[in-house]
């Protein structure tokens, strides 16, 4: 338990850039088609291709039009195609 707490503490204290870089390395959604409901204005429901994360930790999705949006909260699921 102490080792777990120490490791977690290191991430809590880590600079934002380090945390985001580590997250990006483990990004299982990048390049995969995703769907969501309740996104930002102008794209409440939609589909696109996950394109990484932005500096605030939001999921970046590229739409069919080429436009990119950031999804900050809510449910994203892998699209069936």
Coordinates of N, CA and C in Angstrom, one line a residue:
X1 N 0.8 -1.2 0.0 CA 0.0 0.0 0.0 C 0.9 1.3 0.0
X2 N 2.0 1.2 0.7 CA 2.9 2.4 0.8 C 3.4 2.6 -0.6
X3 N 3.8 1.6 -1.3 CA 4.4 1.7 -2.6 C 3.4 2.4 -3.6
X4 N 2.1 1.9 -3.5 CA 1.1 2.5 -4.3 C 0.9 3.9 -4.0
X5 N 0.8 4.3 -2.7 CA 0.6 5.7 -2.3 C 1.8 6.5 -2.8
X6 N 3.0 6.0 -2.7 CA 4.2 6.8 -3.2 C 4.1 7.0 -4.6
X7 N 3.7 6.0 -5.4 CA 3.7 6.1 -6.9 C 2.6 7.1 -7.2
X8 N 1.4 7.0 -6.6 CA 0.3 7.9 -6.9 C 0.7 9.4 -6.5
X9 N 1.4 9.5 -5.4 CA 1.9 10.8 -5.0 C 2.8 11.4 -6.0
X10 N 3.6 10.6 -6.6 CA 4.6 11.1 -7.6 C 3.8 11.7 -8.8
X11 N 2.7 11.1 -9.2 CA 1.9 11.6 -10.3 C 1.1 12.8 -10.0
X12 N 0.7 12.9 -8.7 CA -0.1 14.1 -8.3 C 0.9 15.3 -8.3
X13 N 2.1 15.1 -7.9 CA 3.1 16.2 -7.8 C 3.7 16.5 -9.2
X14 N 3.6 15.6 -10.2 CA 4.3 15.7 -11.5 C 3.8 16.9 -12.2
X15 N 4.7 17.5 -13.0 CA 4.3 18.6 -13.9 C 3.2 18.1 -14.9
X16 N 2.3 19.0 -15.2 CA 1.2 18.7 -16.2 C 1.8 18.1 -17.5
X17 N 2.8 18.6 -18.0 CA 3.4 18.2 -19.3 C 3.8 16.7 -19.2
X18 N 4.4 16.3 -18.1 CA 4.8 14.9 -17.9 C 3.6 14.0 -17.8
X19 N 2.6 14.4 -17.1 CA 1.3 13.6 -17.0 C 0.7 13.4 -18.3
X20 N 0.5 14.5 -19.1 CA -0.1 14.5 -20.4 C 0.7 13.6 -21.4
X21 N 2.1 13.7 -21.3 CA 2.9 12.9 -22.2 C 2.8 11.4 -21.9
X22 N 2.7 11.1 -20.6 CA 2.5 9.7 -20.2 C 1.2 9.2 -20.6
X23 N 0.2 10.0 -20.5 CA -1.2 9.6 -20.9 C -1.2 9.4 -22.4
X24 N -0.6 10.3 -23.2 CA -0.6 10.2 -24.6 C 0.1 8.9 -25.1
X25 N 1.1 8.5 -24.4 CA 1.8 7.2 -24.7 C 0.9 6.0 -24.6
X26 N -0.1 6.1 -23.7 CA -0.9 5.0 -23.4 C -2.3 5.2 -24.1
X27 N -2.5 6.1 -24.9 CA -3.7 6.5 -25.6 C -4.3 5.3 -26.4
X28 N -5.2 4.5 -25.9 CA -5.7 3.4 -26.7 C -6.8 3.8 -27.7
X29 N -7.2 5.0 -27.7 CA -8.3 5.5 -28.6 C -7.7 6.1 -29.9
X30 N -6.5 6.6 -29.8 CA -5.9 7.3 -31.0 C -6.0 6.5 -32.2
X31 N -6.5 7.2 -33.3 CA -6.7 6.5 -34.6 C -7.9 5.6 -34.7
X32 N -8.7 5.5 -33.7 CA -9.9 4.7 -33.7 C -11.1 5.5 -33.9
X33 N -12.1 5.0 -34.6 CA -13.4 5.7 -34.7 C -14.2 5.6 -33.4
X34 N -14.6 6.8 -33.0 CA -15.4 6.9 -31.7 C -16.7 7.6 -32.0
X35 N -17.7 7.4 -31.1 CA -19.0 8.0 -31.2 C -19.2 8.6 -29.8
X36 N -20.0 9.7 -29.7 CA -20.4 10.3 -28.4 C -21.7 10.9 -28.5
X37 N -22.2 11.2 -27.3 CA -23.5 12.0 -27.2 C -23.2 13.1 -26.2
X38 N -23.8 14.2 -26.5 CA -23.7 15.4 -25.6 C -22.4 16.1 -25.7
X39 N -21.8 16.3 -26.9 CA -20.5 17.0 -27.0 C -20.7 18.5 -27.0
X40 N -19.7 19.2 -27.4 CA -19.7 20.7 -27.4 C -20.7 21.2 -28.4
X41 N -21.1 22.5 -28.2 CA -22.1 23.1 -29.1 C -21.7 22.9 -30.6
X42 N -22.7 22.6 -31.4 CA -22.5 22.3 -32.8 C -22.1 20.9 -33.1
X43 N -21.9 20.1 -32.1 CA -21.6 18.6 -32.3 C -22.1 17.8 -31.2
X44 N -23.3 18.0 -30.7 CA -23.8 17.4 -29.5 C -23.7 15.8 -29.6
X45 N -24.0 15.3 -30.7 CA -23.9 13.8 -30.9 C -23.0 13.7 -32.2
X46 N -22.1 12.7 -32.2 CA -21.3 12.6 -33.4 C -20.4 11.4 -33.4
X47 N -19.7 11.4 -34.5 CA -18.7 10.4 -34.7 C -17.4 11.0 -35.3
X48 N -16.3 10.4 -35.1 CA -15.1 10.9 -35.6 C -13.9 10.0 -35.2
X49 N -12.7 10.4 -35.5 CA -11.5 9.6 -35.2 C -10.8 10.2 -34.1
X50 N -10.5 9.5 -33.1 CA -9.7 10.0 -31.9 C -8.3 10.4 -32.4
X51 N -8.0 11.7 -32.1 CA -6.7 12.2 -32.6 C -5.8 12.6 -31.5
X52 N -6.0 12.1 -30.3 CA -5.1 12.4 -29.2 C -5.8 13.2 -28.1
X53 N -4.9 13.9 -27.3 CA -5.5 14.7 -26.2 C -4.8 16.1 -26.4
X54 N -5.6 17.1 -25.9 CA -5.1 18.5 -25.9 C -4.3 18.8 -24.6
X55 N -3.8 20.0 -24.5 CA -3.0 20.4 -23.3 C -3.9 20.4 -22.0
X56 N -5.2 20.4 -22.1 CA -6.0 20.4 -21.0 C -6.5 19.0 -20.6
X57 N -6.1 18.0 -21.4 CA -6.5 16.6 -21.1 C -7.8 16.2 -21.8
X58 N -8.3 17.0 -22.7 CA -9.5 16.7 -23.4 C -9.2 15.8 -24.6
X59 N -10.2 14.9 -24.9 CA -10.0 14.1 -26.1 C -10.2 14.9 -27.3
X60 N -9.3 14.8 -28.3 CA -9.4 15.5 -29.5 C -9.9 14.5 -30.5
X61 N -11.0 14.9 -31.3 CA -11.6 14.1 -32.3 C -11.6 14.8 -33.6
X62 N -11.2 14.1 -34.6 CA -11.3 14.7 -36.0 C -12.6 14.2 -36.6
X63 N -13.3 15.2 -37.1 CA -14.6 14.9 -37.7 C -14.4 14.6 -39.2
X64 N -15.4 14.0 -39.9 CA -15.3 13.7 -41.3 C -14.9 14.9 -42.1
X65 N -15.3 16.1 -41.7 CA -15.0 17.3 -42.4 C -13.6 17.8 -42.3
X66 N -12.9 17.1 -41.4 CA -11.5 17.5 -41.1 C -11.4 18.5 -39.9
X67 N -12.5 19.0 -39.5 CA -12.5 19.9 -38.3 C -12.2 19.0 -37.0
X68 N -11.5 19.6 -36.1 CA -11.2 18.9 -34.9 C -12.0 19.6 -33.7
X69 N -12.5 18.8 -32.8 CA -13.2 19.3 -31.6 C -12.5 18.6 -30.4
X70 N -12.7 19.2 -29.3 CA -12.2 18.6 -28.0 C -13.4 18.3 -27.1
X71 N -13.4 17.0 -26.7 CA -14.5 16.5 -25.8 C -13.9 16.5 -24.4
X72 N -14.5 17.2 -23.5 CA -13.9 17.4 -22.2 C -14.5 16.4 -21.1
X73 N -15.7 16.0 -21.4 CA -16.4 15.1 -20.4 C -17.5 14.4 -21.1
X74 N -17.9 13.3 -20.5 CA -19.0 12.5 -21.1 C -18.5 11.2 -21.6
X75 N -19.4 10.5 -22.1 CA -19.2 9.1 -22.6 C -18.8 9.0 -24.0
X76 N -17.7 8.4 -24.3 CA -17.2 8.1 -25.6 C -17.1 6.6 -25.8
X77 N -17.6 6.1 -26.9 CA -17.5 4.7 -27.1 C -16.9 4.4 -28.5
X78 N -16.3 3.3 -28.6 CA -15.8 2.9 -29.9 C -16.9 2.7 -30.9
X79 N -16.8 3.3 -32.1 CA -17.9 3.2 -33.0 C -17.9 1.8 -33.7
X80 N -19.1 1.4 -34.1 CA -19.3 0.1 -34.8 C -18.9 0.3 -36.2
X81 N -18.6 1.5 -36.7 CA -18.3 1.7 -38.1 C -19.2 2.6 -38.7

